[in-house]
Tab-separated table of C-alpha atoms in Angstrom:
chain	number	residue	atom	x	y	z
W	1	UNK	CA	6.998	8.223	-30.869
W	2	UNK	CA	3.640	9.097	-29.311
W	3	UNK	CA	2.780	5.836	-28.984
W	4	UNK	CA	5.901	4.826	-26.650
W	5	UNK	CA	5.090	8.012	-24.571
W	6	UNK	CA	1.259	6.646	-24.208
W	7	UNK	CA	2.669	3.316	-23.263
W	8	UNK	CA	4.900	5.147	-20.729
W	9	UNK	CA	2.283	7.229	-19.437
W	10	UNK	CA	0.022	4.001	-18.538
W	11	UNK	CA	2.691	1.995	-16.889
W	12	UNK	CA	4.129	5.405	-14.891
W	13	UNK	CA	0.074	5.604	-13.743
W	14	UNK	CA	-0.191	1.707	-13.114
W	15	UNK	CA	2.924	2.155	-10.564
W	16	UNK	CA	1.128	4.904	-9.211
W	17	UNK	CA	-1.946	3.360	-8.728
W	18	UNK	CA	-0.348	0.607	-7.477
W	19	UNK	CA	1.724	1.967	-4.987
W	20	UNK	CA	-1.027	4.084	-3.798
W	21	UNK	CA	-3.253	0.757	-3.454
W	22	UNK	CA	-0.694	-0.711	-0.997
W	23	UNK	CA	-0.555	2.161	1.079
W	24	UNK	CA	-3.989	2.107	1.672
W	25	UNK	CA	-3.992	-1.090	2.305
W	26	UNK	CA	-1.131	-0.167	4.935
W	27	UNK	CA	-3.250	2.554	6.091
W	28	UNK	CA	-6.066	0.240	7.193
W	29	UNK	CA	-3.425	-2.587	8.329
W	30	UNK	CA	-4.652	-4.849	6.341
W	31	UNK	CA	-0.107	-5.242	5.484
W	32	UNK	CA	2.719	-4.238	7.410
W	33	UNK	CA	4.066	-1.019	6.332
W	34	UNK	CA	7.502	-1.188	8.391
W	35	UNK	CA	9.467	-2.112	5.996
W	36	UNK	CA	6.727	-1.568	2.819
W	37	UNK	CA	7.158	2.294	2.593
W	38	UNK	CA	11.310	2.156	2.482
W	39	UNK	CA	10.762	-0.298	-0.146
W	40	UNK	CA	8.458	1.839	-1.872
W	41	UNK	CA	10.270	5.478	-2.007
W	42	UNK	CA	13.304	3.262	-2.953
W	43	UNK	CA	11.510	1.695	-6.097
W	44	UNK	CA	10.090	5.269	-6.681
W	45	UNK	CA	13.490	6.986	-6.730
W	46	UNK	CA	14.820	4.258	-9.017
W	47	UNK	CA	12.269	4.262	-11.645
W	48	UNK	CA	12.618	8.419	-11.417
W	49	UNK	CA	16.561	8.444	-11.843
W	50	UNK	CA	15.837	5.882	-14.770
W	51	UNK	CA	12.771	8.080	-16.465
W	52	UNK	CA	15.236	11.337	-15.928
W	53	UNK	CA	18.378	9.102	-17.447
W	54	UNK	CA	15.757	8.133	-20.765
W	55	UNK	CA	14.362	11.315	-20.940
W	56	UNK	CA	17.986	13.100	-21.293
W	57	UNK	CA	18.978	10.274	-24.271
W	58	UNK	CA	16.207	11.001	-25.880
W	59	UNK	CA	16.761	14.760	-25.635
W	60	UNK	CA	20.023	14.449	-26.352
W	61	UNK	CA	19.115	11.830	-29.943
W	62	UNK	CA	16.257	14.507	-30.919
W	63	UNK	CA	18.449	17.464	-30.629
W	64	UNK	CA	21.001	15.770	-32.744
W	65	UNK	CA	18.388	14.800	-35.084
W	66	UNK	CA	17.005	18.386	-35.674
W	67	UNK	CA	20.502	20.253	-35.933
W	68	UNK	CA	21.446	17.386	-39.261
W	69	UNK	CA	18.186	17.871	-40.920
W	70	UNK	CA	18.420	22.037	-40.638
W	71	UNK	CA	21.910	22.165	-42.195
């Protein structure tokens, strides 16, 4: 298990740095950032909802887990 949450943790902080790359890239319009930042907080807010949706499964499977193996 704490090797999927290192493997998270890297790609979460590539799409960081990569979405941060692109908007300075936008900054010194060297792309178009009309439609690039819409794009971007819309990508952001879907990989979010899905992070919040795996973290709550897992919660939910670990919490299961742990009331079985008290009892």
């Amino acid at each position: 298990m704490n090797s999927m949450k290192k493997i998270i943790a890297y790609f979460l902080s590539g799409l960081v740095l990569l979405f941060c790359i692109l908007a300075i890239l936008g900054i010194w319009n060297l792309i178009d950032l009309e439609d690039l930042l819409a794009k971007m907080f819309q990508s952001m807010m879907v990989i979010l909802a899905s992070a919040a949706v795996i973290v709550f499964i897992f919660a939910l499977l670990f919490r299961e887990n742990r009331k079985f193996d008290d009892e």
